[in-house]
Amino acid sequence: MTERKKDDVTGIETTGHSWDGIEELNTPLPRWWLWTLYLTIVWAIGYTIAYPAWPMISGATTGLMGWSTRANIAADIKAHEGRNADLVASLVSADMQTLPANADLNRYAIARGGAVFRANCSQCHGSGAAGAKGYPNLLDDDWLWGGDMAAIDYTVRHGIRNDLDDDARYSQMPAFGDILDRPQIDAVVEYVVSLSSDEFDAGVADTGAEVYADNCSVCHGDAGLGDRELGAPNIADAIWLYGGDRATLYTTVEKSRFGVMPPWGPRLSEADIRAVSAYVHSLGGGE
Amino acid sequence: MTNQSPPSLYAAREPIFPRRVSGFFRRFKWWIMIVTLGIYYLTPWIRWDRGPSLPDQAVLVDLASRRFYFLWIEIWPHEFYFVAGLLIMAGLGLFLFTSALGRVWCGYTCPQTVWTDLFILVERWIEGDRNARVRLHKGTWTAHKVRLRLTKWAVWMLIAIATGGAWVFYFTDAPTLARDLVTGAAHPAAYITIAILTATTFIFGGFLREQICIYMCPWPRIQAAMMDADTITVAYREWRGEPRGKGNVRRRSKTEAITAAADLQAAGPGAARYPGTPYPDKALQVGGKIPAGADAGPGDCIDCMACVNVCPMGIDIRNGQQMECITCALCIDACDDVMAKIGKPRGLIDYMALSDEAAERAGDPAKPLWKHILRPRTILYTAIWSLIGAGLIYALFIRSDIELTVSPVRNPTYVTLSDGAVRNIYDVRLRNKLGEARTFTLSLSSDAALGIELAGQQASTLVVPADATMLQRVYVTARPGTPAANGDMTALRLWVEDIVADTRASKATTFNGRGE
């Protein structure tokens, strides 16, 4: 035991530490402070017993209260679904073509569909549904496979050109690089450009028109208006999925394109599929 | 050196037993209490017919639907500047009244003062006046004391519940809530709010009382910046009252005063009745001047302690201006009463400006009241206060009952349609601030040729429900090849119009072209 020193002036015990002759007083902590500290320790022990706390090898201690954020959120979602049960039931049984006429249900479907879209569709189609190269813009009035409620619903449910759903919409453009030679492809590209633009070489386009009639018109139509049965795009309008410049069109003709969309039937609930269809239909191009 | 423990920073509360008092200011305060409590308790029950789709409560803070109703005025959340303006006016009003009349807010209308006053009244009715209460306080816990205390607390609790209960009526339809509260069907938030406010009323009014003002309220600290020597405040005319005392005390004081005055004169400059301010090389604040009236015998104050006994703050006003003083003016009534009994003029303790002290000491008349009150500071406060008030009234009268906000959708900035036209999307919120559904027409004006279309609507009109905001998606389209379609940005203005009422509103926005 060291000898306890007392400060001469104040009479308070010192810690024995001294710097340049200045001694440090051993002023005790205020009692309320100390008791608060002890109380927090007791509280912490109780807390770690009651709630999940200590990390173990796999997972953590669960705590006596059985409290879990995951379970809480699941319960919240369930309660929310319960509150919307009526709306969900009428959405599931609604006729999709006449859904927009039912203003209240349509508003619910669009709001719900917006959430579904942002969680599942925005990765390819963009959060604003404006699409990207190879991924269709859903805001415009141009549709590959049809833009009415039933067509959109079918596309969402079964997807496009996938191996997962036998009912998926399917078509494939041949890679004309194996069929046509370079001048022929150049000519048909010039012809396709002429369908939607004023700036083209009329001579080359005329040659291209023959190539087009022999090879392309079966699917894309004589006037290039496309065929929704086959998902053949309208190539006479201002909207291009992969790009409308000559170089991109050349690549498209030479190598063809093969856009794939997964079927959402197995992954989304019936209500979600109908909701997201209503949402896409509402974006500005719905027919 | 000795073993000294540091001085304790804690002071136990001295119990205060304010005595009953009567007089002009007491009567005035009773009236203020009746009016303020009446406003507080009764306002939610006033009805105001606003038509079938709006609440019929005159004053209602409808948090759920985000509306504030005040008589014929309805405030929407985006008009919160009205509330901000009123709060600024309240602040400036407090400045004005404090600089002119001291702490009148504290003394007359502060809820803490009003409810404490009410609680003290109840206390006096049940336990008796000051002396009885002091005896009861010092006495042991007999059955009598227990009974009185329990009765008092029960009445306090009833007042507290009524106070907490009245508060929640401002936030929802009062009769419905009253029924729900009784049947137990009201929202838990209502019960919790009532419980909290009941507890604060009971504790603040019954037990904490003056400690709220002294230790918890920031306002007494700010007062000093608002007050100056011309402010009318409660003060003791020390030059008239001193030396105080009664009978033999007064005769002794008189002799002492005369001796003291003579000593003071003999001592010359540098001597004083009060200990001087110990600044080196500085003359003492009070010189060798004989205090007026010191040799003229005893003053008017008979040291009856009436002013101290009635004080709800437990102070002695004769000690001069104190932070604790809320200028409730009860000491004025108490002293006037005594002055009348001993045949002296009233006003030994009175409302006065401290700047009049010199004149009054010399026996000259004080400055008239209006000269104290009308000074640049109060005129400036009044001017700013009126300016803001006029601004708010102006804003209230020019505000429209039809409004819109436009948020352009910028993801993506534009959409190309199959014919090459360029479309921009706008989310337009239309506000119908009237209590009936109205048909609004949307249109646009721009130097460029642009078309407007409402998403999901056949026509360019739509019905907005009563007192509601409606979100409508609007498409603005530029025809292919036009400057607006191919250019960068084009200015446009979206209009909403109620053709029947001939009122309209507009918002400017921009149209994004392809930027080629």
Coordinates of N, CA, C and O in Angstrom, one line a residue, chain A residues 69-176:
Chain A
T69 N -36.0 -8.3 -36.2 CA -36.5 -7.3 -37.1 C -37.1 -7.9 -38.4 O -38.1 -7.4 -38.9
R70 N -36.5 -9.1 -38.8 CA -37.0 -9.8 -40.0 C -38.5 -10.2 -39.7 O -39.4 -10.0 -40.6
A71 N -38.7 -10.8 -38.5 CA -40.1 -11.2 -38.2 C -41.0 -10.0 -38.1 O -42.2 -10.1 -38.6
N72 N -40.5 -8.9 -37.6 CA -41.4 -7.7 -37.4 C -41.8 -7.2 -38.8 O -43.0 -6.9 -39.0
I73 N -40.8 -7.2 -39.7 CA -41.2 -6.7 -41.1 C -42.1 -7.6 -41.8 O -43.1 -7.2 -42.4
A74 N -41.9 -8.9 -41.6 CA -42.8 -9.9 -42.2 C -44.2 -9.7 -41.7 O -45.2 -9.7 -42.4
A75 N -44.3 -9.4 -40.4 CA -45.6 -9.2 -39.8 C -46.3 -7.9 -40.3 O -47.4 -7.9 -40.6
D76 N -45.4 -6.9 -40.4 CA -45.9 -5.6 -41.0 C -46.4 -5.8 -42.4 O -47.5 -5.3 -42.7
I77 N -45.7 -6.5 -43.2 CA -46.1 -6.7 -44.6 C -47.4 -7.5 -44.6 O -48.3 -7.2 -45.4
K78 N -47.5 -8.5 -43.8 CA -48.7 -9.3 -43.7 C -49.9 -8.5 -43.3 O -51.0 -8.6 -43.9
A79 N -49.7 -7.6 -42.3 CA -50.8 -6.7 -41.9 C -51.2 -5.8 -43.0 O -52.4 -5.6 -43.3
H80 N -50.2 -5.3 -43.8 CA -50.5 -4.4 -44.9 C -51.3 -5.1 -46.0 O -52.3 -4.6 -46.5
E81 N -50.8 -6.4 -46.3 CA -51.6 -7.2 -47.3 C -53.0 -7.4 -46.8 O -53.9 -7.4 -47.6
G82 N -53.1 -7.6 -45.5 CA -54.5 -7.9 -45.0 C -55.4 -6.7 -45.2 O -56.5 -6.9 -45.6
R83 N -54.8 -5.5 -45.0 CA -55.6 -4.3 -45.1 C -56.0 -4.1 -46.6 O -57.1 -3.6 -46.9
N84 N -55.2 -4.6 -47.5 CA -55.5 -4.4 -49.0 C -56.2 -5.6 -49.6 O -56.3 -5.7 -50.8
A85 N -56.6 -6.6 -48.7 CA -57.1 -7.8 -49.2 C -58.2 -7.7 -50.2 O -58.2 -8.3 -51.3
D86 N -59.1 -6.7 -50.0 CA -60.2 -6.5 -50.9 C -59.8 -6.1 -52.2 O -60.2 -6.6 -53.3
L87 N -58.9 -5.1 -52.2 CA -58.4 -4.5 -53.5 C -57.7 -5.6 -54.3 O -57.8 -5.7 -55.5
V88 N -56.8 -6.4 -53.5 CA -56.1 -7.4 -54.2 C -57.0 -8.4 -54.8 O -56.9 -8.8 -56.0
A89 N -58.1 -8.8 -54.1 CA -59.0 -9.8 -54.6 C -59.7 -9.3 -55.9 O -59.8 -10.0 -56.9
S90 N -60.1 -8.0 -55.9 CA -60.8 -7.5 -57.1 C -59.8 -7.3 -58.2 O -60.2 -7.4 -59.4
L91 N -58.5 -7.0 -57.9 CA -57.6 -6.9 -59.0 C -57.3 -8.2 -59.6 O -57.3 -8.3 -60.9
V92 N -57.2 -9.3 -58.8 CA -56.9 -10.6 -59.4 C -58.1 -11.1 -60.2 O -57.9 -11.8 -61.2
S93 N -59.3 -10.7 -59.9 CA -60.5 -11.2 -60.6 C -60.9 -10.2 -61.7 O -61.9 -10.5 -62.5
A94 N -60.2 -9.1 -61.8 CA -60.7 -8.0 -62.8 C -60.4 -8.5 -64.2 O -59.5 -9.2 -64.5
D95 N -61.2 -7.9 -65.1 CA -60.9 -8.1 -66.6 C -59.9 -7.0 -66.9 O -60.1 -5.8 -66.8
M96 N -58.7 -7.5 -67.4 CA -57.6 -6.6 -67.6 C -57.9 -5.5 -68.7 O -57.5 -4.3 -68.5
Q97 N -58.6 -5.8 -69.7 CA -58.9 -4.8 -70.8 C -59.7 -3.7 -70.3 O -59.6 -2.5 -70.7
T98 N -60.6 -3.9 -69.3 CA -61.5 -2.8 -68.8 C -61.0 -2.2 -67.5 O -61.7 -1.4 -66.9
L99 N -59.8 -2.7 -67.1 CA -59.3 -2.2 -65.8 C -59.2 -0.6 -65.7 O -59.6 0.0 -64.7
P100 N -58.7 0.1 -66.8 CA -58.6 1.5 -66.7 C -59.9 2.2 -66.4 O -59.9 3.3 -65.9
A101 N -61.0 1.6 -66.8 CA -62.3 2.2 -66.6 C -62.7 2.2 -65.1 O -63.4 3.1 -64.6
N102 N -62.1 1.3 -64.3 CA -62.4 1.3 -62.9 C -61.3 2.1 -62.2 O -60.2 1.7 -61.8
A103 N -61.6 3.4 -62.0 CA -60.6 4.4 -61.6 C -59.9 4.0 -60.3 O -58.7 4.1 -60.2
D104 N -60.7 3.6 -59.2 CA -60.1 3.4 -57.9 C -59.1 2.2 -58.0 O -58.0 2.2 -57.5
L105 N -59.6 1.1 -58.6 CA -58.8 -0.1 -58.7 C -57.6 0.1 -59.6 O -56.5 -0.3 -59.3
N106 N -57.8 0.9 -60.7 CA -56.7 1.2 -61.6 C -55.6 2.0 -60.9 O -54.4 1.7 -61.0
R107 N -56.0 2.9 -60.0 CA -55.1 3.8 -59.3 C -54.3 2.9 -58.3 O -53.0 3.0 -58.2
Y108 N -55.0 1.9 -57.7 CA -54.2 1.0 -56.8 C -53.3 0.2 -57.6 O -52.1 0.0 -57.2
A109 N -53.7 -0.4 -58.7 CA -52.9 -1.2 -59.5 C -51.7 -0.5 -60.0 O -50.5 -1.1 -60.0
I110 N -51.8 0.8 -60.4 CA -50.7 1.5 -60.9 C -49.7 1.8 -59.8 O -48.5 1.7 -60.0
A111 N -50.2 2.1 -58.6 CA -49.3 2.4 -57.5 C -48.5 1.2 -57.1 O -47.3 1.2 -56.9
R112 N -49.3 0.0 -57.0 CA -48.6 -1.2 -56.7 C -47.6 -1.6 -57.8 O -46.5 -2.1 -57.5
G113 N -48.1 -1.5 -59.0 CA -47.3 -1.9 -60.2 C -46.0 -1.1 -60.2 O -44.9 -1.6 -60.6
G114 N -46.1 0.2 -59.9 CA -44.9 1.1 -59.9 C -43.8 0.5 -58.9 O -42.6 0.4 -59.3
A115 N -44.2 0.0 -57.8 CA -43.3 -0.6 -56.8 C -42.7 -1.9 -57.4 O -41.5 -2.1 -57.3
V116 N -43.6 -2.7 -58.0 CA -43.1 -3.9 -58.5 C -42.1 -3.7 -59.6 O -41.1 -4.3 -59.8
F117 N -42.4 -2.7 -60.5 CA -41.6 -2.3 -61.6 C -40.2 -1.9 -61.1 O -39.2 -2.4 -61.6
R118 N -40.2 -1.0 -60.1 CA -38.9 -0.5 -59.6 C -38.0 -1.6 -59.0 O -36.8 -1.6 -59.1
A119 N -38.7 -2.6 -58.4 CA -37.9 -3.7 -57.8 C -37.5 -4.8 -58.8 O -36.4 -5.3 -58.7
N120 N -38.3 -5.0 -59.9 CA -38.0 -6.2 -60.7 C -37.7 -5.8 -62.2 O -36.9 -6.5 -62.8
C121 N -38.1 -4.7 -62.7 CA -38.0 -4.4 -64.1 C -37.0 -3.3 -64.4 O -36.5 -3.2 -65.5
S122 N -36.8 -2.4 -63.4 CA -36.0 -1.2 -63.6 C -34.5 -1.6 -64.0 O -33.8 -0.8 -64.6
Q123 N -34.0 -2.8 -63.6 CA -32.7 -3.2 -63.9 C -32.4 -3.1 -65.4 O -31.3 -2.7 -65.8
C124 N -33.4 -3.5 -66.2 CA -33.2 -3.5 -67.7 C -33.9 -2.3 -68.3 O -33.3 -1.6 -69.1
H125 N -35.1 -2.0 -67.9 CA -35.9 -1.0 -68.5 C -35.7 0.4 -67.9 O -36.2 1.4 -68.5
G126 N -34.9 0.5 -66.9 CA -34.6 1.8 -66.3 C -35.7 2.2 -65.3 O -36.8 1.9 -65.4
S127 N -35.3 3.0 -64.2 CA -36.2 3.4 -63.2 C -37.3 4.3 -63.8 O -38.4 4.3 -63.2
G128 N -37.0 5.0 -64.8 CA -38.0 5.8 -65.5 C -38.7 5.1 -66.6 O -39.5 5.7 -67.3
A129 N -38.4 3.8 -66.8 CA -39.0 3.0 -67.9 C -38.6 3.4 -69.3 O -39.3 3.1 -70.2
A130 N -37.5 4.2 -69.4 CA -37.1 4.8 -70.7 C -36.3 3.7 -71.4 O -35.9 4.0 -72.6
G131 N -36.0 2.6 -70.8 CA -35.2 1.6 -71.5 C -33.8 1.9 -71.8 O -33.3 2.9 -71.2
A132 N -33.2 1.2 -72.7 CA -31.8 1.4 -73.0 C -31.6 0.7 -74.4 O -32.5 0.1 -74.9
K133 N -30.4 0.7 -74.9 CA -30.1 0.1 -76.2 C -30.4 -1.4 -76.0 O -29.8 -2.1 -75.2
G134 N -31.3 -1.9 -76.8 CA -31.7 -3.4 -76.7 C -32.8 -3.6 -75.7 O -33.4 -4.7 -75.7
Y135 N -33.1 -2.6 -74.8 CA -34.2 -2.8 -73.9 C -35.3 -1.8 -74.2 O -35.0 -0.6 -74.1
P136 N -36.5 -2.2 -74.6 CA -37.5 -1.2 -75.1 C -37.8 -0.1 -74.1 O -37.9 -0.3 -72.9
N137 N -38.1 1.1 -74.7 CA -38.6 2.2 -74.0 C -40.1 2.0 -73.8 O -40.8 1.8 -74.8
L138 N -40.6 2.0 -72.6 CA -42.0 1.7 -72.3 C -42.9 2.9 -72.3 O -44.1 2.8 -72.0
L139 N -42.2 4.1 -72.5 CA -43.0 5.3 -72.4 C -43.6 5.7 -73.7 O -44.5 6.6 -73.8
D140 N -43.0 5.2 -74.8 CA -43.5 5.6 -76.1 C -44.6 4.8 -76.6 O -45.1 3.9 -75.9
D141 N -45.1 5.1 -77.8 CA -46.3 4.4 -78.4 C -45.9 3.3 -79.4 O -46.7 3.0 -80.2
D142 N -44.7 2.8 -79.3 CA -44.3 1.8 -80.2 C -44.1 0.5 -79.5 O -43.5 0.4 -78.4
W143 N -44.8 -0.6 -79.9 CA -44.8 -1.9 -79.2 C -44.3 -3.0 -80.2 O -44.8 -3.1 -81.3
L144 N -43.4 -3.8 -79.7 CA -43.0 -4.9 -80.5 C -44.0 -6.0 -80.6 O -44.3 -6.6 -81.6
W145 N -44.6 -6.3 -79.4 CA -45.5 -7.5 -79.3 C -47.0 -7.0 -79.0 O -47.8 -7.9 -78.6
G146 N -47.2 -5.7 -79.0 CA -48.6 -5.3 -78.7 C -48.6 -4.5 -77.4 O -47.9 -4.8 -76.5
G147 N -49.4 -3.4 -77.4 CA -49.4 -2.5 -76.3 C -50.8 -2.4 -75.6 O -51.0 -1.5 -74.8
D148 N -51.7 -3.3 -75.9 CA -52.9 -3.3 -75.1 C -52.7 -4.1 -73.8 O -51.7 -4.7 -73.6
M149 N -53.6 -3.9 -72.9 CA -53.4 -4.5 -71.5 C -53.2 -6.0 -71.6 O -52.3 -6.5 -70.9
A150 N -53.9 -6.7 -72.5 CA -53.8 -8.2 -72.5 C -52.4 -8.5 -73.1 O -51.8 -9.5 -72.5
A151 N -51.9 -7.8 -74.1 CA -50.6 -8.1 -74.7 C -49.5 -7.9 -73.7 O -48.6 -8.7 -73.5
I152 N -49.6 -6.8 -72.9 CA -48.6 -6.5 -72.0 C -48.6 -7.5 -70.9 O -47.5 -8.0 -70.5
D153 N -49.8 -7.9 -70.4 CA -49.9 -8.9 -69.4 C -49.3 -10.2 -69.8 O -48.6 -10.8 -69.1
Y154 N -49.5 -10.6 -71.1 CA -48.9 -11.8 -71.6 C -47.4 -11.8 -71.6 O -46.7 -12.7 -71.2
T155 N -46.9 -10.6 -72.1 CA -45.4 -10.5 -72.2 C -44.8 -10.6 -70.8 O -43.8 -11.2 -70.6
V156 N -45.4 -9.9 -69.8 CA -44.9 -9.9 -68.4 C -44.9 -11.4 -67.9 O -43.9 -11.9 -67.3
R157 N -46.0 -12.1 -68.1 CA -46.2 -13.4 -67.6 C -45.2 -14.4 -68.2 O -44.7 -15.2 -67.4
H158 N -45.1 -14.4 -69.5 CA -44.3 -15.4 -70.1 C -42.9 -15.0 -70.6 O -42.1 -15.9 -70.9
G159 N -42.7 -13.7 -70.7 CA -41.4 -13.3 -71.2 C -41.2 -13.4 -72.7 O -42.1 -13.8 -73.4
I160 N -40.0 -13.2 -73.1 CA -39.7 -13.2 -74.5 C -38.4 -14.0 -74.8 O -37.4 -13.8 -74.1
R161 N -38.5 -14.9 -75.7 CA -37.4 -15.7 -76.2 C -36.6 -16.3 -75.1 O -35.3 -16.3 -75.1
N162 N -37.3 -16.9 -74.1 CA -36.5 -17.6 -73.0 C -36.8 -19.1 -73.1 O -37.8 -19.5 -73.6
D163 N -35.9 -19.8 -72.4 CA -36.1 -21.3 -72.4 C -36.9 -21.7 -71.2 O -37.2 -22.9 -71.0
L164 N -37.3 -20.8 -70.4 CA -37.9 -21.2 -69.1 C -39.4 -21.4 -69.2 O -40.1 -22.0 -68.4
D165 N -40.0 -20.8 -70.2 CA -41.5 -20.8 -70.4 C -41.9 -21.2 -71.8 O -41.4 -20.6 -72.8
D166 N -42.6 -22.3 -71.9 CA -42.9 -22.8 -73.2 C -43.8 -21.8 -74.0 O -43.9 -21.9 -75.2
D167 N -44.5 -21.0 -73.3 CA -45.4 -20.1 -73.9 C -44.8 -18.7 -74.2 O -45.5 -17.8 -74.6
A168 N -43.5 -18.6 -73.9 CA -42.8 -17.3 -74.1 C -43.0 -16.9 -75.6 O -43.0 -17.7 -76.5
R169 N -43.1 -15.6 -75.8 CA -43.1 -15.1 -77.1 C -41.8 -15.4 -77.8 O -40.7 -15.3 -77.2
Y170 N -41.9 -15.9 -79.0 CA -40.7 -16.3 -79.7 C -40.6 -16.0 -81.1 O -41.6 -16.0 -81.9
S171 N -39.4 -15.5 -81.6 CA -39.2 -15.3 -83.0 C -37.7 -15.1 -83.1 O -37.0 -14.8 -82.1
Q172 N -37.1 -15.3 -84.3 CA -35.7 -15.1 -84.5 C -35.5 -14.6 -85.9 O -35.8 -15.2 -86.9
M173 N -34.8 -13.5 -85.9 CA -34.3 -12.9 -87.2 C -33.1 -13.7 -87.6 O -32.2 -13.9 -86.8
P174 N -33.0 -14.1 -88.9 CA -31.8 -14.8 -89.3 C -30.6 -13.8 -89.3 O -30.8 -12.6 -89.5
A175 N -29.4 -14.3 -89.2 CA -28.2 -13.5 -89.4 C -27.9 -13.5 -90.8 O -27.5 -14.5 -91.4
F176 N -28.2 -12.3 -91.5 CA -28.1 -12.3 -93.0 C -26.6 -12.2 -93.4 O -26.4 -12.2 -94.6

